[in-house]
mmCIF file of C-alpha atoms in Angstrom:
data_model
loop_
_atom_site.group_PDB
_atom_site.id
_atom_site.type_symbol
_atom_site.label_atom_id
_atom_site.label_comp_id
_atom_site.label_asym_id
_atom_site.label_seq_id
_atom_site.Cartn_x
_atom_site.Cartn_y
_atom_site.Cartn_z
ATOM 1 C CA UNK A 189 101.886 78.293 118.310
ATOM 2 C CA UNK A 190 98.396 77.640 119.518
ATOM 3 C CA UNK A 191 98.572 80.249 122.232
ATOM 4 C CA UNK A 192 99.700 82.859 119.772
ATOM 5 C CA UNK A 193 96.682 82.089 117.487
ATOM 6 C CA UNK A 194 94.392 82.140 120.505
ATOM 7 C CA UNK A 195 95.637 85.573 121.707
ATOM 8 C CA UNK A 196 95.270 86.971 118.264
ATOM 9 C CA UNK A 197 91.849 85.856 117.874
ATOM 10 C CA UNK A 198 90.643 86.655 121.317
ATOM 11 C CA UNK A 199 91.901 90.163 121.452
ATOM 12 C CA UNK A 200 89.271 91.797 119.282
ATOM 13 C CA UNK A 201 86.216 90.161 120.974
ATOM 14 C CA UNK A 202 87.580 90.911 124.380
ATOM 15 C CA UNK A 203 88.078 94.654 123.513
ATOM 16 C CA UNK A 204 84.602 94.958 122.128
ATOM 17 C CA UNK A 205 83.051 93.129 124.993
ATOM 18 C CA UNK A 206 84.911 95.285 127.547
ATOM 19 C CA UNK A 207 83.915 98.442 125.822
ATOM 20 C CA UNK A 208 80.263 97.314 125.614
ATOM 21 C CA UNK A 209 80.167 96.332 129.245
ATOM 22 C CA UNK A 210 81.718 99.691 130.216
ATOM 23 C CA UNK A 211 79.118 101.397 128.023
ATOM 24 C CA UNK A 212 76.298 99.579 129.631
ATOM 25 C CA UNK A 213 77.534 100.241 133.102
ATOM 26 C CA UNK A 214 77.870 103.938 132.622
ATOM 27 C CA UNK A 215 75.482 105.021 129.826
ATOM 28 C CA UNK A 216 72.093 103.846 128.841
ATOM 29 C CA UNK A 217 71.870 105.098 125.119
ATOM 30 C CA UNK A 218 74.739 102.860 124.031
ATOM 31 C CA UNK A 219 73.381 102.026 120.693
ATOM 32 C CA UNK A 220 72.749 105.692 119.679
ATOM 33 C CA UNK A 221 76.369 106.434 120.625
ATOM 34 C CA UNK A 222 77.459 103.488 118.451
ATOM 35 C CA UNK A 223 75.446 104.829 115.489
ATOM 36 C CA UNK A 224 77.049 108.266 115.851
ATOM 37 C CA UNK A 225 80.521 106.764 115.703
ATOM 38 C CA UNK A 226 79.554 104.473 112.902
ATOM 39 C CA UNK A 227 78.404 107.463 110.865
ATOM 40 C CA UNK A 228 81.842 109.017 111.377
ATOM 41 C CA UNK A 229 83.244 105.792 109.883
ATOM 42 C CA UNK A 230 81.390 106.573 106.561
ATOM 43 C CA UNK A 231 82.912 109.938 106.463
ATOM 44 C CA UNK A 232 86.476 108.639 107.210
ATOM 45 C CA UNK A 233 86.214 106.009 104.467
ATOM 46 C CA UNK A 234 84.864 108.550 101.960
ATOM 47 C CA UNK A 235 87.516 111.065 102.804
ATOM 48 C CA UNK A 236 90.325 108.659 102.023
ATOM 49 C CA UNK A 237 88.673 107.377 98.674
ATOM 50 C CA UNK A 238 90.205 110.203 96.456
ATOM 51 C CA UNK A 239 93.627 109.750 98.121
ATOM 52 C CA UNK A 240 93.489 105.959 97.453
ATOM 53 C CA UNK A 241 92.502 106.438 93.810
ATOM 54 C CA UNK A 242 95.418 108.763 93.276
ATOM 55 C CA UNK A 243 97.892 106.476 95.051
ATOM 56 C CA UNK A 244 96.595 103.274 93.478
ATOM 57 C CA UNK A 245 97.187 104.878 90.178
ATOM 58 C CA UNK A 246 100.692 105.875 91.083
ATOM 59 C CA UNK A 247 101.635 102.515 92.591
ATOM 60 C CA UNK A 248 99.731 100.315 90.092
ATOM 61 C CA UNK A 249 101.395 101.973 87.174
ATOM 62 C CA UNK A 250 104.742 101.717 88.964
ATOM 63 C CA UNK A 251 104.291 98.034 89.026
ATOM 64 C CA UNK A 252 102.777 97.591 85.532
ATOM 65 C CA UNK A 253 105.355 99.670 83.806
ATOM 66 C CA UNK A 254 108.054 97.469 85.184
ATOM 67 C CA UNK A 255 109.773 100.312 87.182
ATOM 68 C CA UNK A 256 109.022 98.562 90.527
ATOM 69 C CA UNK A 257 110.479 95.252 89.352
ATOM 70 C CA UNK A 258 113.604 97.041 88.266
ATOM 71 C CA UNK A 259 114.032 98.830 91.475
ATOM 72 C CA UNK A 260 113.485 95.576 93.442
ATOM 73 C CA UNK A 261 115.966 93.635 91.254
ATOM 74 C CA UNK A 262 118.553 96.281 91.812
ATOM 75 C CA UNK A 263 118.076 96.406 95.585
ATOM 76 C CA UNK A 264 117.509 92.700 96.186
ATOM 77 C CA UNK A 265 121.248 91.695 96.365
ATOM 78 C CA UNK A 266 121.749 94.090 99.251
ATOM 79 C CA UNK A 267 118.399 93.170 100.975
ATOM 80 C CA UNK A 268 119.129 89.452 100.537
ATOM 81 C CA UNK A 269 122.173 89.943 102.949
ATOM 82 C CA UNK A 270 119.716 90.955 105.641
ATOM 83 C CA UNK A 271 117.192 88.310 104.642
ATOM 84 C CA UNK A 272 114.726 91.022 103.973
ATOM 85 C CA UNK A 273 112.134 90.319 101.136
ATOM 86 C CA UNK A 274 112.638 92.902 98.478
ATOM 87 C CA UNK A 275 108.870 92.993 97.721
ATOM 88 C CA UNK A 276 108.516 94.891 100.995
ATOM 89 C CA UNK A 277 111.054 97.572 100.378
ATOM 90 C CA UNK A 278 108.540 100.161 98.881
ATOM 91 C CA UNK A 279 106.512 99.699 102.104
ATOM 92 C CA UNK A 280 109.437 100.188 104.394
ATOM 93 C CA UNK A 281 110.381 103.413 102.579
ATOM 94 C CA UNK A 282 106.886 104.991 102.317
ATOM 95 C CA UNK A 283 105.628 103.977 105.876
ATOM 96 C CA UNK A 284 107.189 106.832 107.814
ATOM 97 C CA UNK A 285 106.387 109.342 105.131
ATOM 98 C CA UNK A 286 102.688 108.842 104.277
ATOM 99 C CA UNK A 287 99.847 107.103 106.000
ATOM 100 C CA UNK A 288 97.539 106.768 103.112
ATOM 101 C CA UNK A 289 100.423 106.043 100.839
ATOM 102 C CA UNK A 290 101.576 103.095 102.930
ATOM 103 C CA UNK A 291 97.953 101.772 103.056
ATOM 104 C CA UNK A 292 97.868 101.724 99.214
ATOM 105 C CA UNK A 293 101.396 100.079 99.015
ATOM 106 C CA UNK A 294 100.593 97.511 101.768
ATOM 107 C CA UNK A 295 97.247 96.531 100.071
ATOM 108 C CA UNK A 296 99.125 96.222 96.760
ATOM 109 C CA UNK A 297 101.772 93.940 98.293
ATOM 110 C CA UNK A 298 99.043 91.767 100.066
ATOM 111 C CA UNK A 299 97.073 91.460 96.913
ATOM 112 C CA UNK A 300 100.135 90.485 94.725
ATOM 113 C CA UNK A 301 101.925 88.185 97.149
ATOM 114 C CA UNK A 302 98.697 86.719 98.806
ATOM 115 C CA UNK A 303 97.189 88.212 101.927
ATOM 116 C CA UNK A 304 97.978 85.140 104.019
ATOM 117 C CA UNK A 305 101.410 84.578 102.622
ATOM 118 C CA UNK A 306 104.434 85.310 104.877
ATOM 119 C CA UNK A 307 105.061 88.540 102.963
ATOM 120 C CA UNK A 308 101.522 89.488 103.308
ATOM 121 C CA UNK A 309 101.739 88.857 107.014
ATOM 122 C CA UNK A 310 104.875 90.781 107.288
ATOM 123 C CA UNK A 311 103.293 93.747 105.476
ATOM 124 C CA UNK A 312 100.302 93.721 107.818
ATOM 125 C CA UNK A 313 102.484 93.572 110.953
ATOM 126 C CA UNK A 314 104.596 96.353 109.656
ATOM 127 C CA UNK A 315 101.495 98.549 109.087
ATOM 128 C CA UNK A 316 100.174 97.740 112.536
ATOM 129 C CA UNK A 317 103.391 98.232 114.506
ATOM 130 C CA UNK A 318 104.644 101.555 112.961
ATOM 131 C CA UNK A 319 103.292 104.994 112.632
ATOM 132 C CA UNK A 320 103.472 107.778 110.118
ATOM 133 C CA UNK A 321 106.450 109.119 111.865
ATOM 134 C CA UNK A 322 107.176 112.272 109.914
ATOM 135 C CA UNK A 323 103.586 113.455 110.128
ATOM 136 C CA UNK A 324 103.292 112.863 113.770
ATOM 137 C CA UNK A 325 106.577 114.751 114.462
ATOM 138 C CA UNK A 326 105.438 117.622 112.226
ATOM 139 C CA UNK A 327 101.990 117.892 113.961
ATOM 140 C CA UNK A 328 103.499 117.778 117.586
ATOM 141 C CA UNK A 329 106.379 120.138 116.914
ATOM 142 C CA UNK A 330 104.445 122.712 114.877
ATOM 143 C CA UNK A 331 101.635 123.166 117.508
ATOM 144 C CA UNK A 332 104.184 124.705 119.934
ATOM 145 C CA UNK A 333 106.329 126.362 117.291
ATOM 146 C CA UNK A 334 109.576 124.686 118.246
ATOM 147 C CA UNK A 335 112.402 125.004 115.766
ATOM 148 C CA UNK A 336 115.286 122.978 117.376
ATOM 149 C CA UNK A 337 114.157 119.339 117.408
ATOM 150 C CA UNK A 338 117.283 117.819 118.755
ATOM 151 C CA UNK A 339 117.483 114.814 116.382
ATOM 152 C CA UNK A 340 114.194 113.489 117.524
ATOM 153 C CA UNK A 341 113.837 112.054 113.996
ATOM 154 C CA UNK A 342 116.685 109.632 114.702
ATOM 155 C CA UNK A 343 114.983 108.138 117.729
ATOM 156 C CA UNK A 344 111.617 107.870 115.971
ATOM 157 C CA UNK A 345 113.062 106.358 112.804
ATOM 158 C CA UNK A 346 114.991 103.808 115.018
ATOM 159 C CA UNK A 347 111.725 102.638 116.472
ATOM 160 C CA UNK A 348 110.385 102.253 112.857
ATOM 161 C CA UNK A 349 113.392 100.392 111.676
ATOM 162 C CA UNK A 350 113.166 98.027 114.715
ATOM 163 C CA UNK A 351 109.394 97.528 114.064
ATOM 164 C CA UNK A 352 110.158 96.604 110.432
ATOM 165 C CA UNK A 353 112.916 94.274 111.364
ATOM 166 C CA UNK A 354 110.930 92.478 114.181
ATOM 167 C CA UNK A 355 107.957 92.151 111.969
ATOM 168 C CA UNK A 356 109.933 90.428 109.330
ATOM 169 C CA UNK A 357 111.557 87.986 111.755
ATOM 170 C CA UNK A 358 108.472 87.246 113.837
ATOM 171 C CA UNK A 359 106.294 86.466 110.815
ATOM 172 C CA UNK A 360 109.000 84.126 109.340
ATOM 173 C CA UNK A 361 109.267 82.331 112.621
ATOM 174 C CA UNK A 362 105.508 81.735 113.092
ATOM 175 C CA UNK A 363 105.223 80.612 109.386
ATOM 176 C CA UNK B 95 105.043 115.219 100.807
ATOM 177 C CA UNK B 96 102.727 113.396 98.406
ATOM 178 C CA UNK B 97 102.869 116.548 96.282
ATOM 179 C CA UNK B 98 106.443 115.586 95.473
ATOM 180 C CA UNK B 99 106.293 111.727 95.633
ATOM 181 C CA UNK B 100 103.172 111.397 93.550
ATOM 182 C CA UNK B 101 104.302 113.131 90.388
ATOM 183 C CA UNK B 102 107.616 111.419 90.565
ATOM 184 C CA UNK B 103 105.913 107.946 90.537
ATOM 185 C CA UNK B 104 103.655 108.996 87.671
ATOM 186 C CA UNK B 105 106.400 110.561 85.484
ATOM 187 C CA UNK B 106 108.875 107.759 86.092
ATOM 188 C CA UNK B 107 106.381 104.880 85.432
ATOM 189 C CA UNK B 108 104.673 106.516 82.458
ATOM 190 C CA UNK B 109 107.926 107.425 80.671
ATOM 191 C CA UNK B 110 109.391 104.088 81.367
ATOM 192 C CA UNK B 111 106.305 102.269 80.064
ATOM 193 C CA UNK B 112 106.244 104.355 76.860
ATOM 194 C CA UNK B 113 109.982 103.889 76.201
ATOM 195 C CA UNK B 114 109.944 100.229 76.809
ATOM 196 C CA UNK B 115 106.745 99.658 74.883
ATOM 197 C CA UNK B 116 104.935 98.370 77.814
ATOM 198 C CA UNK B 117 101.745 100.369 77.046
ATOM 199 C CA UNK B 118 99.115 97.702 77.039
ATOM 200 C CA UNK B 119 99.957 96.900 80.709
ATOM 201 C CA UNK B 120 100.074 100.447 81.661
ATOM 202 C CA UNK B 121 96.586 101.288 80.127
ATOM 203 C CA UNK B 122 95.043 98.326 81.887
ATOM 204 C CA UNK B 123 96.505 99.329 85.311
ATOM 205 C CA UNK B 124 95.349 102.860 84.965
ATOM 206 C CA UNK B 125 91.694 101.725 84.914
ATOM 207 C CA UNK B 126 92.287 98.920 87.324
ATOM 208 C CA UNK B 127 93.731 101.153 89.878
ATOM 209 C CA UNK B 128 90.489 103.275 90.166
ATOM 210 C CA UNK B 129 88.396 100.157 90.455
ATOM 211 C CA UNK B 130 90.500 98.554 93.115
ATOM 212 C CA UNK B 131 90.477 101.862 95.091
ATOM 213 C CA UNK B 132 86.712 101.888 94.925
ATOM 214 C CA UNK B 133 86.359 98.172 95.871
ATOM 215 C CA UNK B 134 88.758 98.454 98.745
ATOM 216 C CA UNK B 135 86.880 101.591 100.080
ATOM 217 C CA UNK B 136 83.516 99.612 99.896
ATOM 218 C CA UNK B 137 85.116 96.629 101.690
ATOM 219 C CA UNK B 138 86.773 98.903 104.292
ATOM 220 C CA UNK B 139 83.545 100.740 104.948
ATOM 221 C CA UNK B 140 81.825 98.045 107.056
ATOM 222 C CA UNK B 141 84.818 97.321 109.347
ATOM 223 C CA UNK B 142 85.735 100.932 109.817
ATOM 224 C CA UNK B 143 82.161 101.880 110.660
ATOM 225 C CA UNK B 144 81.882 99.048 113.212
ATOM 226 C CA UNK B 145 85.079 100.133 114.881
ATOM 227 C CA UNK B 146 84.262 103.888 114.849
ATOM 228 C CA UNK B 147 81.008 103.002 116.496
ATOM 229 C CA UNK B 148 82.635 100.808 119.138
ATOM 230 C CA UNK B 149 85.337 103.346 119.751
ATOM 231 C CA UNK B 150 82.683 106.126 120.039
ATOM 232 C CA UNK B 151 81.174 104.184 123.052
ATOM 233 C CA UNK B 152 84.614 103.807 124.507
ATOM 234 C CA UNK B 153 85.317 107.431 124.323
ATOM 235 C CA UNK B 154 81.937 108.270 126.078
ATOM 236 C CA UNK B 155 82.960 106.039 129.130
ATOM 237 C CA UNK B 156 85.574 106.404 131.848
ATOM 238 C CA UNK B 157 87.687 103.657 130.290
ATOM 239 C CA UNK B 158 90.369 106.057 129.298
ATOM 240 C CA UNK B 159 90.643 107.528 132.825
ATOM 241 C CA UNK B 160 90.774 104.050 134.364
ATOM 242 C CA UNK B 161 93.532 102.988 131.952
ATOM 243 C CA UNK B 162 95.585 105.995 133.037
ATOM 244 C CA UNK B 163 96.027 104.517 136.518
ATOM 245 C CA UNK B 164 97.908 101.587 135.185
ATOM 246 C CA UNK B 165 100.225 103.860 133.173
ATOM 247 C CA UNK B 166 101.407 105.930 136.232
ATOM 248 C CA UNK B 167 104.628 103.819 137.154
ATOM 249 C CA UNK B 168 105.599 103.723 133.401
ATOM 250 C CA UNK B 169 105.246 107.447 133.182
ATOM 251 C CA UNK B 170 107.441 108.113 136.257
ATOM 252 C CA UNK B 171 110.201 106.088 134.493
ATOM 253 C CA UNK B 172 109.763 107.881 131.013
ATOM 254 C CA UNK B 173 109.276 111.322 132.264
ATOM 255 C CA UNK B 174 111.430 111.716 135.365
ATOM 256 C CA UNK B 175 111.264 115.496 135.249
ATOM 257 C CA UNK B 176 107.406 115.457 135.420
ATOM 258 C CA UNK B 177 107.274 113.275 138.454
ATOM 259 C CA UNK B 178 105.420 115.825 140.539
ATOM 260 C CA UNK B 179 103.419 117.470 137.756
ATOM 261 C CA UNK B 180 100.116 115.688 138.002
ATOM 262 C CA UNK B 181 98.382 117.739 135.441
ATOM 263 C CA UNK B 182 100.792 117.109 132.590
ATOM 264 C CA UNK B 183 101.082 113.380 133.603
ATOM 265 C CA UNK B 184 97.387 113.080 133.361
ATOM 266 C CA UNK B 185 97.218 114.635 129.918
ATOM 267 C CA UNK B 186 100.070 112.359 128.694
ATOM 268 C CA UNK B 187 98.433 109.210 130.107
ATOM 269 C CA UNK B 188 95.053 110.115 128.455
ATOM 270 C CA UNK B 189 96.890 110.586 125.133
ATOM 271 C CA UNK B 190 98.534 107.136 125.521
ATOM 272 C CA UNK B 191 95.401 105.339 126.744
ATOM 273 C CA UNK B 192 93.524 106.735 123.675
ATOM 274 C CA UNK B 193 96.334 105.515 121.471
ATOM 275 C CA UNK B 194 96.270 102.035 123.074
ATOM 276 C CA UNK B 195 92.621 101.790 122.463
ATOM 277 C CA UNK B 196 93.057 102.942 118.850
ATOM 278 C CA UNK B 197 91.091 106.200 119.324
ATOM 279 C CA UNK B 198 93.306 108.191 116.897
ATOM 280 C CA UNK B 199 90.834 110.980 116.747
ATOM 281 C CA UNK B 200 90.817 111.422 120.445
ATOM 282 C CA UNK B 201 94.460 110.797 120.923
ATOM 283 C CA UNK B 202 95.769 113.822 118.726
ATOM 284 C CA UNK B 203 93.911 116.650 120.472
ATOM 285 C CA UNK B 204 94.868 115.188 123.899
ATOM 286 C CA UNK B 205 98.505 114.915 122.772
ATOM 287 C CA UNK B 206 98.512 118.476 121.426
ATOM 288 C CA UNK B 207 97.225 119.621 124.835
ATOM 289 C CA UNK B 208 100.023 117.810 126.613
ATOM 290 C CA UNK B 209 102.560 119.442 124.247
ATOM 291 C CA UNK B 210 101.205 122.907 125.117
ATOM 292 C CA UNK B 211 101.382 122.231 128.861
ATOM 293 C CA UNK B 212 104.947 120.987 128.509
ATOM 294 C CA UNK B 213 105.778 124.099 126.534
ATOM 295 C CA UNK B 214 104.643 126.245 129.447
ATOM 296 C CA UNK B 215 107.352 124.861 131.714
ATOM 297 C CA UNK B 216 109.912 124.509 129.030
ATOM 298 C CA UNK B 217 112.948 126.674 129.740
ATOM 299 C CA UNK B 218 114.097 127.049 126.090
ATOM 300 C CA UNK B 219 110.910 127.869 124.133
ATOM 301 C CA UNK B 220 112.487 127.184 120.675
ATOM 302 C CA UNK B 221 113.781 123.688 121.629
ATOM 303 C CA UNK B 222 112.060 120.490 122.415
ATOM 304 C CA UNK B 223 112.461 119.613 126.104
ATOM 305 C CA UNK B 224 113.442 116.156 127.249
ATOM 306 C CA UNK B 225 109.899 115.173 128.225
ATOM 307 C CA UNK B 226 108.555 116.412 124.736
ATOM 308 C CA UNK B 227 111.098 114.275 123.010
ATOM 309 C CA UNK B 228 110.023 111.141 124.895
ATOM 310 C CA UNK B 229 106.372 111.981 124.363
ATOM 311 C CA UNK B 230 106.811 112.322 120.632
ATOM 312 C CA UNK B 231 108.742 109.181 120.316
ATOM 313 C CA UNK B 232 106.020 107.230 122.165
ATOM 314 C CA UNK B 233 103.416 108.785 119.817
ATOM 315 C CA UNK B 234 105.279 107.586 116.770
ATOM 316 C CA UNK B 235 105.581 104.011 118.078
ATOM 317 C CA UNK B 236 101.867 103.190 117.401
ATOM 318 C CA UNK B 237 101.096 101.294 120.543
ATOM 319 C CA UNK B 238 97.636 99.899 120.090
ATOM 320 C CA UNK B 239 95.804 96.730 121.088
ATOM 321 C CA UNK B 240 93.842 96.149 117.886
ATOM 322 C CA UNK B 241 95.382 97.297 114.520
ATOM 323 C CA UNK B 242 91.957 97.938 113.105
ATOM 324 C CA UNK B 243 92.853 99.358 109.688
ATOM 325 C CA UNK B 244 95.174 96.430 108.845
ATOM 326 C CA UNK B 245 92.428 93.859 109.895
ATOM 327 C CA UNK B 246 89.981 95.825 107.809
ATOM 328 C CA UNK B 247 92.269 95.560 104.767
ATOM 329 C CA UNK B 248 93.095 91.941 105.311
ATOM 330 C CA UNK B 249 89.299 91.186 105.634
ATOM 331 C CA UNK B 250 88.755 93.080 102.352
ATOM 332 C CA UNK B 251 91.271 91.016 100.540
ATOM 333 C CA UNK B 252 89.617 87.748 101.574
ATOM 334 C CA UNK B 253 92.051 86.646 104.255
ATOM 335 C CA UNK B 254 91.437 83.265 105.834
ATOM 336 C CA UNK B 255 92.275 84.796 109.277
ATOM 337 C CA UNK B 256 92.300 88.558 109.257
ATOM 338 C CA UNK B 257 93.217 88.832 112.964
ATOM 339 C CA UNK B 258 96.156 86.362 112.923
ATOM 340 C CA UNK B 259 98.588 89.276 112.872
ATOM 341 C CA UNK B 260 97.522 90.714 116.099
ATOM 342 C CA UNK B 261 99.984 88.993 118.332
ATOM 343 C CA UNK B 262 102.976 89.444 116.009
ATOM 344 C CA UNK B 263 102.015 93.114 115.861
ATOM 345 C CA UNK B 264 102.157 93.427 119.663
ATOM 346 C CA UNK B 265 105.558 91.890 119.789
ATOM 347 C CA UNK B 266 106.825 94.206 116.915
ATOM 348 C CA UNK B 267 105.150 97.381 118.529
ATOM 349 C CA UNK B 268 106.550 96.674 121.936
ATOM 350 C CA UNK B 269 110.146 96.067 120.704
ATOM 351 C CA UNK B 270 109.960 99.116 118.424
ATOM 352 C CA UNK B 271 108.707 101.276 121.400
ATOM 353 C CA UNK B 272 111.556 99.997 123.567
ATOM 354 C CA UNK B 273 114.118 100.715 120.821
ATOM 355 C CA UNK B 274 112.508 104.188 120.333
ATOM 356 C CA UNK B 275 112.654 104.918 124.041
ATOM 357 C CA UNK B 276 116.197 103.816 124.583
ATOM 358 C CA UNK B 277 117.484 105.715 121.487
ATOM 359 C CA UNK B 278 115.428 108.793 122.694
ATOM 360 C CA UNK B 279 117.068 108.622 126.187
ATOM 361 C CA UNK B 280 120.578 108.490 124.435
ATOM 362 C CA UNK B 281 119.758 111.349 122.041
ATOM 363 C CA UNK B 282 118.404 113.343 125.006
ATOM 364 C CA UNK B 283 121.785 112.902 126.826
ATOM 365 C CA UNK B 284 123.845 113.568 123.864
ATOM 366 C CA UNK B 285 122.037 116.732 122.828
ATOM 367 C CA UNK B 286 122.159 118.464 126.277
ATOM 368 C CA UNK B 287 123.774 121.724 125.769
ATOM 369 C CA UNK B 288 123.573 125.135 124.010
ATOM 370 C CA UNK B 289 124.020 123.817 120.466
ATOM 371 C CA UNK B 290 120.768 122.136 120.106
#
């Protein structure tokens, strides 16, 4: 497992180093470029804040009212057959539909189950390995005004399901 | 989509709490949710700014162009019909390279350009072509080296090791992409014909 930890921790420094080296090689005002990008980061964060407030309200109250617990309790006998933690079900459902919605749900799960717990790791891995499928399909098909999409959704959702299943298995193995 | 989901969540949980007398918890979580949204945003701010800055440097270099060379053999397998169309292949590989680096803002416009070029050679303008199907599936598979947003969230929640999920994420992404590509190839075969 040491090699896995090593690869995980070396990835980010390597990418940053590679990009900075490239930047130095090809451009001299590298820090100015960095600042331009970092300013964009402020805009991005501020622009998702209202969405996060709205979604944290919806998901927080869903939890505190007891509805989430009820849903999880109803679904868990089925999910137990597949050895899938029922806490993750809301994330699995929301992930293909809404990007900011799934960020809110994943954060909620990580906070309540522990960010370094197995479930927290699975939630993280699901977030990293899947995409907001419905949004992506909508953007790419609507730009060329295509009407017949030939069951593309089936293939894209199959990838999401595979990503969720593999995330669940691999995090349980590593733990 | 959230215009439908959001009110449903609110209506269900508020009425459930009122009927089950769970009001104290509900009231607490209403205020707590706004606070946690603010504190998450503040914690995310640093990591996201850092990455946007690094990625801005990457987008100004020829890193993307260089990455596209490695992708060429893969592209010929995924898009057999575009084998001799260098222009579209270049646009597709630029989009994929941007996705791999996590440059979401750069990837989408590049991807839309590729879609438009593929539409030009599409025989049935109202239907997705084989190449378009494959291209969309690859874009929904989220192939990236560093899952920056997740790392930022983990960091903000005080994780002991925010980057520990990088390797598991690679495995999950690659398998998800393979499953997506295989299913897409099958769907492409099955939906050849007039009906679709």
